[in-house]
Amino acid sequence: QEEAVKARPPVIIDGLLYQGGKLLVGAPAKAGKSHFTMGLFAALANASQFLQWHSSKQLKVLYIDFELMEFELRERMLKAFNYNVPDNASRLSLRKYADVRSPKKLEEVLSHLDVDQFDVVVFDCLYKFNDAEDENANSAMKDVCSWLDGVADKYKFAAIVIHHFGKGAQSGKSIVDRFRGGSALAGDFDALMAIAEHEEDEHFIIESEVRSFKKTSPFVARWDYPHFVLADDMDATKHLDKGGRKGIPDSELLKNIPFGEDKAKRFDQLGINLAKETFNKRVPNIKGVETCQKKNFNNRNETHYYREKTSNDILSGS
């Protein structure tokens, strides 16, 4: 037993991950998974507590983001670190580099970063560099996982990957089955983190599955901008109902929908706290909301939403 303990690699996150391991973080669209992971990222760099997990020493960490512009990533990181970012925390925005959208291209970037100097690398978000035509194909997901194993082993870092949940209600499913894509994806990771919406606004149920540590019981965290904090007094069984929170008036939904077809957005870009199915049922009855078809990142047509300005909007300068 003593020899087995000696053979273990260093622990990166107590209760979650060893050096060289892979953690998959998931949530519904706009549920704060990037903010959540940035908080974990800051704890790893500072050797501090993050909710129920702790890093025992300061780690050299890199956050690679595909969705935010550089200034947005910089500001988010500053807030996560309370405006005191240490030298051992680095960031890289790849949003404007549209050619880096495959594991092969991303590995070329990693090779130029001296990435072996980092203990942990965060990839936000998987769909941006996953070039699989069908995320639900197990063979395609196995290829992604094999690639990630290869680069993590080559450069000796632990990987944290952010990914979306599948469509529809997910609270009744096991953590493995919630993630979008083939089951080979979630099953390949050493640890899974699921962020589910609580019935109380701005609260989230945090659940995890781990391969090499004792399982952590579900708990509730509150989004207290710009940090997630423990909410020990909240019931972790109170998942948000499938239909979304009740009582969101049309006027509130309209605030999230941009003016003009040229600025139309997909549902997952609107930041609306409703299930997509519920939103689509309400759209035909909301005066002023229009839809159009635009190409998504896979070059496929997808419904986008916008609203036309009324005479009152024009007069008010909206």
PDB file of C-alpha atoms in Angstrom:
ATOM      1  CA  GLN A   1       0.000   0.000   0.000  1.00  0.00           C
ATOM      2  CA  GLU A   2       2.845   2.382   0.841  1.00  0.00           C
ATOM      3  CA  GLU A   3       4.412   1.826  -2.577  1.00  0.00           C
ATOM      4  CA  ALA A   4       1.074   2.481  -4.251  1.00  0.00           C
ATOM      5  CA  VAL A   5       0.727   5.781  -2.401  1.00  0.00           C
ATOM      6  CA  LYS A   6       4.261   6.819  -3.425  1.00  0.00           C
ATOM      7  CA  ALA A   7       3.436   6.106  -7.047  1.00  0.00           C
ATOM      8  CA  ARG A   8       0.547   8.557  -7.067  1.00  0.00           C
ATOM      9  CA  PRO A   9       1.122  11.827  -8.945  1.00  0.00           C
ATOM     10  CA  PRO A  10       0.705  15.125  -7.078  1.00  0.00           C
ATOM     11  CA  VAL A  11      -2.840  16.239  -6.317  1.00  0.00           C
ATOM     12  CA  ILE A  12      -3.861  19.267  -8.376  1.00  0.00           C
ATOM     13  CA  ILE A  13      -7.245  19.854  -6.748  1.00  0.00           C
ATOM     14  CA  ASP A  14      -7.936  18.126  -3.465  1.00  0.00           C
ATOM     15  CA  GLY A  15     -10.857  15.757  -3.929  1.00  0.00           C
ATOM     16  CA  LEU A  16     -11.012  16.190  -7.687  1.00  0.00           C
ATOM     17  CA  LEU A  17      -7.914  15.756  -9.788  1.00  0.00           C
ATOM     18  CA  TYR A  18      -4.352  14.481  -9.953  1.00  0.00           C
ATOM     19  CA  GLN A  19      -1.598  15.971 -12.069  1.00  0.00           C
ATOM     20  CA  GLY A  20      -2.075  14.882 -15.672  1.00  0.00           C
ATOM     21  CA  GLY A  21      -5.797  14.275 -15.166  1.00  0.00           C
ATOM     22  CA  LYS A  22      -8.783  15.724 -17.009  1.00  0.00           C
ATOM     23  CA  LEU A  23     -11.767  17.578 -15.533  1.00  0.00           C
ATOM     24  CA  LEU A  24     -14.917  18.305 -17.575  1.00  0.00           C
ATOM     25  CA  VAL A  25     -17.087  21.208 -16.387  1.00  0.00           C
ATOM     26  CA  GLY A  26     -20.611  21.487 -17.765  1.00  0.00           C
ATOM     27  CA  ALA A  27     -23.846  23.423 -17.400  1.00  0.00           C
ATOM     28  CA  PRO A  28     -26.812  24.611 -19.431  1.00  0.00           C
ATOM     29  CA  ALA A  29     -26.170  27.595 -21.702  1.00  0.00           C
ATOM     30  CA  LYS A  30     -25.603  30.848 -19.797  1.00  0.00           C
ATOM     31  CA  ALA A  31     -25.538  29.148 -16.394  1.00  0.00           C
ATOM     32  CA  GLY A  32     -22.150  30.621 -15.501  1.00  0.00           C
ATOM     33  CA  LYS A  33     -19.813  27.715 -16.191  1.00  0.00           C
ATOM     34  CA  SER A  34     -17.048  30.007 -17.469  1.00  0.00           C
ATOM     35  CA  HIS A  35     -17.292  32.281 -14.428  1.00  0.00           C
ATOM     36  CA  PHE A  36     -17.368  29.178 -12.241  1.00  0.00           C
ATOM     37  CA  THR A  37     -14.249  27.747 -13.869  1.00  0.00           C
ATOM     38  CA  MET A  38     -12.455  31.093 -13.687  1.00  0.00           C
ATOM     39  CA  GLY A  39     -13.065  31.036  -9.933  1.00  0.00           C
ATOM     40  CA  LEU A  40     -11.535  27.575  -9.715  1.00  0.00           C
ATOM     41  CA  PHE A  41      -8.673  28.787 -11.913  1.00  0.00           C
ATOM     42  CA  ALA A  42      -7.977  31.654  -9.476  1.00  0.00           C
ATOM     43  CA  ALA A  43      -7.976  29.274  -6.498  1.00  0.00           C
ATOM     44  CA  LEU A  44      -5.429  27.027  -8.198  1.00  0.00           C
ATOM     45  CA  ALA A  45      -3.139  29.976  -8.881  1.00  0.00           C
ATOM     46  CA  ASN A  46      -3.472  31.363  -5.350  1.00  0.00           C
ATOM     47  CA  ALA A  47      -3.504  28.046  -3.460  1.00  0.00           C
ATOM     48  CA  SER A  48      -6.825  29.079  -1.951  1.00  0.00           C
ATOM     49  CA  GLN A  49     -10.255  27.642  -1.275  1.00  0.00           C
ATOM     50  CA  PHE A  50     -12.893  27.417  -3.997  1.00  0.00           C
ATOM     51  CA  LEU A  51     -16.252  26.340  -2.628  1.00  0.00           C
ATOM     52  CA  GLN A  52     -15.564  22.812  -1.263  1.00  0.00           C
ATOM     53  CA  TRP A  53     -12.202  22.299  -2.972  1.00  0.00           C
ATOM     54  CA  HIS A  54      -8.698  23.454  -2.211  1.00  0.00           C
ATOM     55  CA  SER A  55      -5.331  23.600  -3.932  1.00  0.00           C
ATOM     56  CA  SER A  56      -2.484  22.975  -1.504  1.00  0.00           C
ATOM     57  CA  LYS A  57       0.133  24.951  -3.440  1.00  0.00           C
ATOM     58  CA  GLN A  58       0.278  27.745  -5.985  1.00  0.00           C
ATOM     59  CA  LEU A  59       0.116  26.314  -9.484  1.00  0.00           C
ATOM     60  CA  LYS A  60       1.128  27.796 -12.784  1.00  0.00           C
ATOM     61  CA  VAL A  61      -2.087  28.021 -14.769  1.00  0.00           C
ATOM     62  CA  LEU A  62      -3.180  29.023 -18.285  1.00  0.00           C
ATOM     63  CA  TYR A  63      -6.709  29.921 -19.380  1.00  0.00           C
ATOM     64  CA  ILE A  64      -7.358  29.504 -23.134  1.00  0.00           C
ATOM     65  CA  ASP A  65     -10.629  31.087 -24.218  1.00  0.00           C
ATOM     66  CA  PHE A  66     -12.329  30.918 -27.623  1.00  0.00           C
ATOM     67  CA  GLU A  67     -15.432  33.027 -26.964  1.00  0.00           C
ATOM     68  CA  LEU A  68     -14.426  36.310 -25.300  1.00  0.00           C
ATOM     69  CA  MET A  69     -12.593  39.224 -26.814  1.00  0.00           C
ATOM     70  CA  GLU A  70      -9.236  39.933 -25.228  1.00  0.00           C
ATOM     71  CA  PHE A  71     -10.463  42.875 -23.146  1.00  0.00           C
ATOM     72  CA  GLU A  72     -13.414  40.820 -21.861  1.00  0.00           C
ATOM     73  CA  LEU A  73     -11.181  37.924 -20.862  1.00  0.00           C
ATOM     74  CA  ARG A  74      -8.770  40.316 -19.167  1.00  0.00           C
ATOM     75  CA  GLU A  75     -11.545  42.020 -17.186  1.00  0.00           C
ATOM     76  CA  ARG A  76     -13.135  38.724 -16.160  1.00  0.00           C
ATOM     77  CA  MET A  77      -9.794  37.432 -14.963  1.00  0.00           C
ATOM     78  CA  LEU A  78      -9.074  40.628 -13.026  1.00  0.00           C
ATOM     79  CA  LYS A  79     -12.409  40.361 -11.218  1.00  0.00           C
ATOM     80  CA  ALA A  80     -11.912  36.669 -10.415  1.00  0.00           C
ATOM     81  CA  PHE A  81      -8.578  37.543  -8.785  1.00  0.00           C
ATOM     82  CA  ASN A  82      -9.964  40.644  -7.066  1.00  0.00           C
ATOM     83  CA  TYR A  83      -7.693  42.759  -9.290  1.00  0.00           C
ATOM     84  CA  ASN A  84      -4.516  41.116  -8.045  1.00  0.00           C
ATOM     85  CA  VAL A  85      -3.497  38.585 -10.693  1.00  0.00           C
ATOM     86  CA  PRO A  86      -0.271  36.735  -9.795  1.00  0.00           C
ATOM     87  CA  ASP A  87       2.521  36.091 -12.283  1.00  0.00           C
ATOM     88  CA  ASN A  88       1.747  32.358 -12.309  1.00  0.00           C
ATOM     89  CA  ALA A  89      -1.667  32.948 -13.970  1.00  0.00           C
ATOM     90  CA  SER A  90      -1.813  33.512 -17.733  1.00  0.00           C
ATOM     91  CA  ARG A  91      -4.567  33.931 -20.286  1.00  0.00           C
ATOM     92  CA  LEU A  92      -4.938  33.585 -24.045  1.00  0.00           C
ATOM     93  CA  SER A  93      -7.893  34.727 -26.156  1.00  0.00           C
ATOM     94  CA  LEU A  94      -8.228  32.845 -29.460  1.00  0.00           C
ATOM     95  CA  ARG A  95     -11.600  34.287 -30.454  1.00  0.00           C
ATOM     96  CA  LYS A  96     -10.229  36.253 -33.415  1.00  0.00           C
ATOM     97  CA  TYR A  97      -8.170  33.335 -34.693  1.00  0.00           C
ATOM     98  CA  ALA A  98     -10.840  31.557 -36.692  1.00  0.00           C
ATOM     99  CA  ASP A  99      -8.296  29.136 -38.140  1.00  0.00           C
ATOM    100  CA  VAL A 100      -7.649  27.616 -34.694  1.00  0.00           C
ATOM    101  CA  ARG A 101     -10.764  25.462 -34.656  1.00  0.00           C
ATOM    102  CA  SER A 102      -9.399  21.942 -34.556  1.00  0.00           C
ATOM    103  CA  PRO A 103      -7.240  19.875 -32.186  1.00  0.00           C
ATOM    104  CA  LYS A 104      -4.453  19.859 -34.779  1.00  0.00           C
ATOM    105  CA  LYS A 105      -4.382  23.657 -35.080  1.00  0.00           C
ATOM    106  CA  LEU A 106      -4.709  24.099 -31.333  1.00  0.00           C
ATOM    107  CA  GLU A 107      -1.740  21.809 -30.755  1.00  0.00           C
ATOM    108  CA  GLU A 108       0.321  24.041 -33.025  1.00  0.00           C
ATOM    109  CA  VAL A 109      -0.547  26.951 -30.738  1.00  0.00           C
ATOM    110  CA  LEU A 110       0.364  24.947 -27.638  1.00  0.00           C
ATOM    111  CA  SER A 111       3.741  24.056 -29.132  1.00  0.00           C
ATOM    112  CA  HIS A 112       4.603  27.762 -29.376  1.00  0.00           C
ATOM    113  CA  LEU A 113       3.547  28.578 -25.807  1.00  0.00           C
ATOM    114  CA  ASP A 114       6.061  26.484 -23.877  1.00  0.00           C
ATOM    115  CA  VAL A 115       2.932  24.973 -22.402  1.00  0.00           C
ATOM    116  CA  ASP A 116       4.959  22.420 -20.436  1.00  0.00           C
ATOM    117  CA  GLN A 117       5.642  25.221 -17.937  1.00  0.00           C
ATOM    118  CA  PHE A 118       1.996  25.113 -16.798  1.00  0.00           C
ATOM    119  CA  ASP A 119       0.501  22.772 -14.217  1.00  0.00           C
ATOM    120  CA  VAL A 120      -3.070  23.324 -15.412  1.00  0.00           C
ATOM    121  CA  VAL A 121      -4.544  24.428 -18.750  1.00  0.00           C
ATOM    122  CA  VAL A 122      -8.203  25.441 -19.100  1.00  0.00           C
ATOM    123  CA  PHE A 123      -9.928  25.090 -22.485  1.00  0.00           C
ATOM    124  CA  ASP A 124     -13.064  27.226 -22.821  1.00  0.00           C
ATOM    125  CA  CYS A 125     -15.026  25.857 -24.643  1.00  0.00           C
ATOM    126  CA  LEU A 126     -14.865  22.373 -26.256  1.00  0.00           C
ATOM    127  CA  TYR A 127     -17.188  23.017 -29.206  1.00  0.00           C
ATOM    128  CA  LYS A 128     -14.868  25.783 -30.412  1.00  0.00           C
ATOM    129  CA  PHE A 129     -11.944  23.483 -31.144  1.00  0.00           C
ATOM    130  CA  ASN A 130     -13.807  20.215 -31.617  1.00  0.00           C
ATOM    131  CA  ASP A 131     -14.038  19.744 -35.369  1.00  0.00           C
ATOM    132  CA  ALA A 132     -16.230  16.638 -35.209  1.00  0.00           C
ATOM    133  CA  GLU A 133     -19.153  16.808 -37.617  1.00  0.00           C
ATOM    134  CA  ASP A 134     -21.361  14.945 -35.141  1.00  0.00           C
ATOM    135  CA  GLU A 135     -20.791  15.490 -31.426  1.00  0.00           C
ATOM    136  CA  ASN A 136     -23.067  12.569 -30.669  1.00  0.00           C
ATOM    137  CA  ALA A 137     -20.765  10.150 -32.457  1.00  0.00           C
ATOM    138  CA  ASN A 138     -18.760   8.177 -29.908  1.00  0.00           C
ATOM    139  CA  SER A 139     -15.913   7.630 -32.368  1.00  0.00           C
ATOM    140  CA  ALA A 140     -15.525  11.379 -32.894  1.00  0.00           C
ATOM    141  CA  MET A 141     -15.511  12.039 -29.150  1.00  0.00           C
ATOM    142  CA  LYS A 142     -12.962   9.278 -28.587  1.00  0.00           C
ATOM    143  CA  ASP A 143     -10.672  11.039 -31.049  1.00  0.00           C
ATOM    144  CA  VAL A 144     -10.978  14.297 -29.096  1.00  0.00           C
ATOM    145  CA  CYS A 145     -10.271  12.522 -25.803  1.00  0.00           C
ATOM    146  CA  SER A 146      -7.278  10.691 -27.257  1.00  0.00           C
ATOM    147  CA  TRP A 147      -5.877  13.968 -28.529  1.00  0.00           C
ATOM    148  CA  LEU A 148      -6.338  15.589 -25.112  1.00  0.00           C
ATOM    149  CA  ASP A 149      -4.661  12.630 -23.381  1.00  0.00           C
ATOM    150  CA  GLY A 150      -1.765  12.947 -25.786  1.00  0.00           C
ATOM    151  CA  VAL A 151      -1.082  16.651 -25.289  1.00  0.00           C
ATOM    152  CA  ALA A 152      -1.639  16.486 -21.515  1.00  0.00           C
ATOM    153  CA  ASP A 153       0.899  13.664 -21.282  1.00  0.00           C
ATOM    154  CA  LYS A 154       3.342  15.337 -23.673  1.00  0.00           C
ATOM    155  CA  TYR A 155       3.347  18.651 -21.835  1.00  0.00           C
ATOM    156  CA  LYS A 156       2.597  17.269 -18.351  1.00  0.00           C
ATOM    157  CA  PHE A 157      -0.396  19.430 -17.449  1.00  0.00           C
ATOM    158  CA  ALA A 158      -3.834  18.741 -16.003  1.00  0.00           C
ATOM    159  CA  ALA A 159      -6.647  19.758 -18.355  1.00  0.00           C
ATOM    160  CA  ILE A 160      -9.899  21.476 -17.421  1.00  0.00           C
ATOM    161  CA  VAL A 161     -12.387  21.534 -20.289  1.00  0.00           C
ATOM    162  CA  ILE A 162     -15.661  23.463 -20.361  1.00  0.00           C
ATOM    163  CA  HIS A 163     -18.557  21.931 -22.272  1.00  0.00           C
ATOM    164  CA  HIS A 164     -22.300  22.414 -22.729  1.00  0.00           C
ATOM    165  CA  PHE A 165     -25.074  20.165 -21.484  1.00  0.00           C
ATOM    166  CA  GLY A 166     -27.451  18.613 -23.981  1.00  0.00           C
ATOM    167  CA  LYS A 167     -30.790  20.202 -24.773  1.00  0.00           C
ATOM    168  CA  GLY A 168     -33.817  19.832 -22.552  1.00  0.00           C
ATOM    169  CA  ALA A 169     -34.142  19.098 -18.840  1.00  0.00           C
ATOM    170  CA  GLN A 170     -31.020  17.457 -17.419  1.00  0.00           C
ATOM    171  CA  SER A 171     -31.600  17.355 -13.666  1.00  0.00           C
ATOM    172  CA  GLY A 172     -33.061  13.843 -13.677  1.00  0.00           C
ATOM    173  CA  LYS A 173     -30.112  12.351 -15.543  1.00  0.00           C
ATOM    174  CA  SER A 174     -26.801  11.057 -14.246  1.00  0.00           C
ATOM    175  CA  ILE A 175     -23.930  13.508 -14.608  1.00  0.00           C
ATOM    176  CA  VAL A 176     -22.348  11.405 -17.359  1.00  0.00           C
ATOM    177  CA  ASP A 177     -25.502  11.635 -19.476  1.00  0.00           C
ATOM    178  CA  ARG A 178     -25.977  15.394 -19.185  1.00  0.00           C
ATOM    179  CA  PHE A 179     -23.114  16.495 -21.396  1.00  0.00           C
ATOM    180  CA  ARG A 180     -23.704  17.185 -25.053  1.00  0.00           C
ATOM    181  CA  GLY A 181     -22.025  14.585 -27.212  1.00  0.00           C
ATOM    182  CA  GLY A 182     -21.366  10.880 -27.115  1.00  0.00           C
ATOM    183  CA  SER A 183     -21.106   9.039 -23.808  1.00  0.00           C
ATOM    184  CA  ALA A 184     -17.473   8.308 -24.686  1.00  0.00           C
ATOM    185  CA  LEU A 185     -16.681  11.939 -23.925  1.00  0.00           C
ATOM    186  CA  ALA A 186     -17.841  12.220 -20.310  1.00  0.00           C
ATOM    187  CA  GLY A 187     -16.793   8.648 -19.544  1.00  0.00           C
ATOM    188  CA  ASP A 188     -13.225   9.370 -20.565  1.00  0.00           C
ATOM    189  CA  PHE A 189     -12.653  12.193 -18.080  1.00  0.00           C
ATOM    190  CA  ASP A 190     -11.207  11.613 -14.612  1.00  0.00           C
ATOM    191  CA  ALA A 191     -13.633  14.040 -13.000  1.00  0.00           C
ATOM    192  CA  LEU A 192     -16.926  15.652 -13.995  1.00  0.00           C
ATOM    193  CA  MET A 193     -18.431  18.850 -12.621  1.00  0.00           C
ATOM    194  CA  ALA A 194     -22.097  19.627 -13.275  1.00  0.00           C
ATOM    195  CA  ILE A 195     -23.673  23.021 -12.607  1.00  0.00           C
ATOM    196  CA  ALA A 196     -27.466  22.820 -12.479  1.00  0.00           C
ATOM    197  CA  GLU A 197     -29.920  25.665 -11.993  1.00  0.00           C
ATOM    198  CA  HIS A 198     -31.577  25.829  -8.577  1.00  0.00           C
ATOM    199  CA  GLU A 199     -35.218  26.864  -8.230  1.00  0.00           C
ATOM    200  CA  GLU A 200     -33.976  29.973  -6.396  1.00  0.00           C
ATOM    201  CA  ASP A 201     -32.682  32.651  -8.757  1.00  0.00           C
ATOM    202  CA  GLU A 202     -28.885  33.155  -8.814  1.00  0.00           C
ATOM    203  CA  HIS A 203     -28.328  29.815  -7.064  1.00  0.00           C
ATOM    204  CA  PHE A 204     -26.836  26.682  -8.603  1.00  0.00           C
ATOM    205  CA  ILE A 205     -26.553  23.036  -7.595  1.00  0.00           C
ATOM    206  CA  ILE A 206     -22.998  21.731  -7.898  1.00  0.00           C
ATOM    207  CA  GLU A 207     -22.540  18.007  -8.455  1.00  0.00           C
ATOM    208  CA  SER A 208     -19.424  16.009  -9.244  1.00  0.00           C
ATOM    209  CA  GLU A 209     -18.299  12.541 -10.238  1.00  0.00           C
ATOM    210  CA  VAL A 210     -14.691  11.548  -9.575  1.00  0.00           C
ATOM    211  CA  ARG A 211     -12.659   8.514 -10.461  1.00  0.00           C
ATOM    212  CA  SER A 212      -9.919   8.606  -7.825  1.00  0.00           C
ATOM    213  CA  PHE A 213     -11.380  10.439  -4.829  1.00  0.00           C
ATOM    214  CA  LYS A 214     -14.291  10.204  -2.446  1.00  0.00           C
ATOM    215  CA  LYS A 215     -17.451  11.547  -4.024  1.00  0.00           C
ATOM    216  CA  THR A 216     -18.581  14.999  -2.911  1.00  0.00           C
ATOM    217  CA  SER A 217     -22.254  15.347  -2.031  1.00  0.00           C
ATOM    218  CA  PRO A 218     -24.247  17.873  -4.102  1.00  0.00           C
ATOM    219  CA  PHE A 219     -24.312  21.373  -2.654  1.00  0.00           C
ATOM    220  CA  VAL A 220     -25.564  24.839  -3.578  1.00  0.00           C
ATOM    221  CA  ALA A 221     -23.470  27.821  -4.618  1.00  0.00           C
ATOM    222  CA  ARG A 222     -24.753  31.380  -5.002  1.00  0.00           C
ATOM    223  CA  TRP A 223     -23.645  33.656  -7.820  1.00  0.00           C
ATOM    224  CA  ASP A 224     -22.469  36.743  -5.942  1.00  0.00           C
ATOM    225  CA  TYR A 225     -20.907  38.696  -8.807  1.00  0.00           C
ATOM    226  CA  PRO A 226     -18.081  38.234  -9.631  1.00  0.00           C
ATOM    227  CA  HIS A 227     -17.727  35.102  -7.461  1.00  0.00           C
ATOM    228  CA  PHE A 228     -19.531  31.877  -6.649  1.00  0.00           C
ATOM    229  CA  VAL A 229     -19.914  31.420  -2.889  1.00  0.00           C
ATOM    230  CA  LEU A 230     -21.243  28.566  -0.786  1.00  0.00           C
ATOM    231  CA  ALA A 231     -24.921  28.647   0.157  1.00  0.00           C
ATOM    232  CA  ASP A 232     -24.985  25.966   2.839  1.00  0.00           C
ATOM    233  CA  ASP A 233     -28.510  26.853   3.912  1.00  0.00           C
ATOM    234  CA  MET A 234     -30.000  25.943   0.527  1.00  0.00           C
ATOM    235  CA  ASP A 235     -31.485  22.556  -0.407  1.00  0.00           C
ATOM    236  CA  ALA A 236     -29.414  20.866  -3.128  1.00  0.00           C
ATOM    237  CA  THR A 237     -32.395  18.790  -4.294  1.00  0.00           C
ATOM    238  CA  LYS A 238     -34.430  21.793  -5.458  1.00  0.00           C
ATOM    239  CA  HIS A 239     -33.651  21.754  -9.151  1.00  0.00           C
ATOM    240  CA  LEU A 240     -35.272  24.304 -11.414  1.00  0.00           C
ATOM    241  CA  ASP A 241     -38.361  22.868 -13.080  1.00  0.00           C
ATOM    242  CA  LYS A 242     -38.123  22.029 -16.775  1.00  0.00           C
ATOM    243  CA  GLY A 243     -40.293  24.958 -17.781  1.00  0.00           C
ATOM    244  CA  GLY A 244     -38.016  27.566 -16.247  1.00  0.00           C
ATOM    245  CA  ARG A 245     -38.753  30.086 -13.543  1.00  0.00           C
ATOM    246  CA  LYS A 246     -42.263  31.341 -13.573  1.00  0.00           C
ATOM    247  CA  GLY A 247     -43.351  34.927 -13.852  1.00  0.00           C
ATOM    248  CA  ILE A 248     -40.740  36.357 -16.246  1.00  0.00           C
ATOM    249  CA  PRO A 249     -42.712  39.088 -18.051  1.00  0.00           C
ATOM    250  CA  ASP A 250     -42.436  39.743 -21.776  1.00  0.00           C
ATOM    251  CA  SER A 251     -40.862  43.118 -21.040  1.00  0.00           C
ATOM    252  CA  GLU A 252     -37.935  41.394 -19.314  1.00  0.00           C
ATOM    253  CA  LEU A 253     -37.453  38.951 -22.176  1.00  0.00           C
ATOM    254  CA  LEU A 254     -37.431  41.819 -24.676  1.00  0.00           C
ATOM    255  CA  LYS A 255     -34.499  43.450 -22.909  1.00  0.00           C
ATOM    256  CA  ASN A 256     -32.303  40.529 -23.993  1.00  0.00           C
ATOM    257  CA  ILE A 257     -33.314  40.599 -27.649  1.00  0.00           C
ATOM    258  CA  PRO A 258     -31.303  42.960 -29.900  1.00  0.00           C
ATOM    259  CA  PHE A 259     -32.723  45.457 -32.368  1.00  0.00           C
ATOM    260  CA  GLY A 260     -32.217  44.784 -36.055  1.00  0.00           C
ATOM    261  CA  GLU A 261     -31.804  41.641 -38.116  1.00  0.00           C
ATOM    262  CA  ASP A 262     -28.088  42.378 -38.569  1.00  0.00           C
ATOM    263  CA  LYS A 263     -27.620  41.953 -34.812  1.00  0.00           C
ATOM    264  CA  ALA A 264     -29.877  38.910 -34.383  1.00  0.00           C
ATOM    265  CA  LYS A 265     -28.661  36.291 -31.893  1.00  0.00           C
ATOM    266  CA  ARG A 266     -29.131  32.576 -31.289  1.00  0.00           C
ATOM    267  CA  PHE A 267     -31.115  31.553 -28.219  1.00  0.00           C
ATOM    268  CA  ASP A 268     -27.974  30.528 -26.322  1.00  0.00           C
ATOM    269  CA  GLN A 269     -26.538  34.015 -26.894  1.00  0.00           C
ATOM    270  CA  LEU A 270     -29.521  35.856 -25.427  1.00  0.00           C
ATOM    271  CA  GLY A 271     -28.875  35.045 -21.761  1.00  0.00           C
ATOM    272  CA  ILE A 272     -32.562  34.355 -21.144  1.00  0.00           C
ATOM    273  CA  ASN A 273     -33.319  32.325 -18.028  1.00  0.00           C
ATOM    274  CA  LEU A 274     -35.879  30.012 -19.622  1.00  0.00           C
ATOM    275  CA  ALA A 275     -35.772  26.628 -21.243  1.00  0.00           C
ATOM    276  CA  LYS A 276     -35.476  27.027 -25.012  1.00  0.00           C
ATOM    277  CA  GLU A 277     -38.684  25.085 -25.562  1.00  0.00           C
ATOM    278  CA  THR A 278     -40.577  27.461 -23.259  1.00  0.00           C
ATOM    279  CA  PHE A 279     -39.079  30.511 -24.920  1.00  0.00           C
ATOM    280  CA  ASN A 280     -40.044  29.274 -28.399  1.00  0.00           C
ATOM    281  CA  LYS A 281     -43.621  28.709 -27.246  1.00  0.00           C
ATOM    282  CA  ARG A 282     -43.798  32.294 -25.982  1.00  0.00           C
ATOM    283  CA  VAL A 283     -42.083  34.029 -28.918  1.00  0.00           C
ATOM    284  CA  PRO A 284     -45.114  34.001 -31.285  1.00  0.00           C
ATOM    285  CA  ASN A 285     -47.121  35.851 -28.629  1.00  0.00           C
ATOM    286  CA  ILE A 286     -44.493  38.514 -27.877  1.00  0.00           C
ATOM    287  CA  LYS A 287     -45.159  41.568 -30.027  1.00  0.00           C
ATOM    288  CA  GLY A 288     -42.136  42.811 -31.939  1.00  0.00           C
ATOM    289  CA  VAL A 289     -39.971  39.695 -31.827  1.00  0.00           C
ATOM    290  CA  GLU A 290     -38.839  38.449 -35.234  1.00  0.00           C
ATOM    291  CA  THR A 291     -36.787  35.432 -36.298  1.00  0.00           C
ATOM    292  CA  CYS A 292     -34.383  34.756 -39.136  1.00  0.00           C
ATOM    293  CA  GLN A 293     -32.062  31.995 -40.234  1.00  0.00           C
ATOM    294  CA  LYS A 294     -28.296  32.505 -40.055  1.00  0.00           C
ATOM    295  CA  LYS A 295     -25.310  30.234 -40.297  1.00  0.00           C
ATOM    296  CA  ASN A 296     -23.864  28.948 -37.020  1.00  0.00           C
ATOM    297  CA  PHE A 297     -20.240  27.939 -36.368  1.00  0.00           C
ATOM    298  CA  ASN A 298     -20.904  24.637 -38.167  1.00  0.00           C
ATOM    299  CA  ASN A 299     -22.132  26.558 -41.223  1.00  0.00           C
ATOM    300  CA  ARG A 300     -25.652  25.282 -40.646  1.00  0.00           C
ATOM    301  CA  ASN A 301     -28.798  27.392 -40.563  1.00  0.00           C
ATOM    302  CA  GLU A 302     -30.020  28.160 -37.051  1.00  0.00           C
ATOM    303  CA  THR A 303     -32.860  30.352 -35.793  1.00  0.00           C
ATOM    304  CA  HIS A 304     -31.784  33.807 -34.599  1.00  0.00           C
ATOM    305  CA  TYR A 305     -33.966  36.346 -32.782  1.00  0.00           C
ATOM    306  CA  TYR A 306     -34.263  40.101 -33.068  1.00  0.00           C
ATOM    307  CA  ARG A 307     -36.837  42.850 -32.825  1.00  0.00           C
ATOM    308  CA  GLU A 308     -37.727  45.709 -35.077  1.00  0.00           C
ATOM    309  CA  LYS A 309     -37.781  49.224 -33.685  1.00  0.00           C
ATOM    310  CA  THR A 310     -41.205  50.723 -33.214  1.00  0.00           C
ATOM    311  CA  SER A 311     -41.963  54.408 -33.577  1.00  0.00           C
ATOM    312  CA  ASN A 312     -41.875  54.729 -29.775  1.00  0.00           C
ATOM    313  CA  ASP A 313     -38.417  53.143 -29.666  1.00  0.00           C
ATOM    314  CA  ILE A 314     -37.156  55.562 -32.333  1.00  0.00           C
ATOM    315  CA  LEU A 315     -38.593  58.601 -30.571  1.00  0.00           C
ATOM    316  CA  SER A 316     -37.088  57.521 -27.236  1.00  0.00           C
ATOM    317  CA  GLY A 317     -33.662  56.947 -28.785  1.00  0.00           C
ATOM    318  CA  SER A 318     -33.615  53.218 -28.004  1.00  0.00           C
TER     319      SER A 318
END
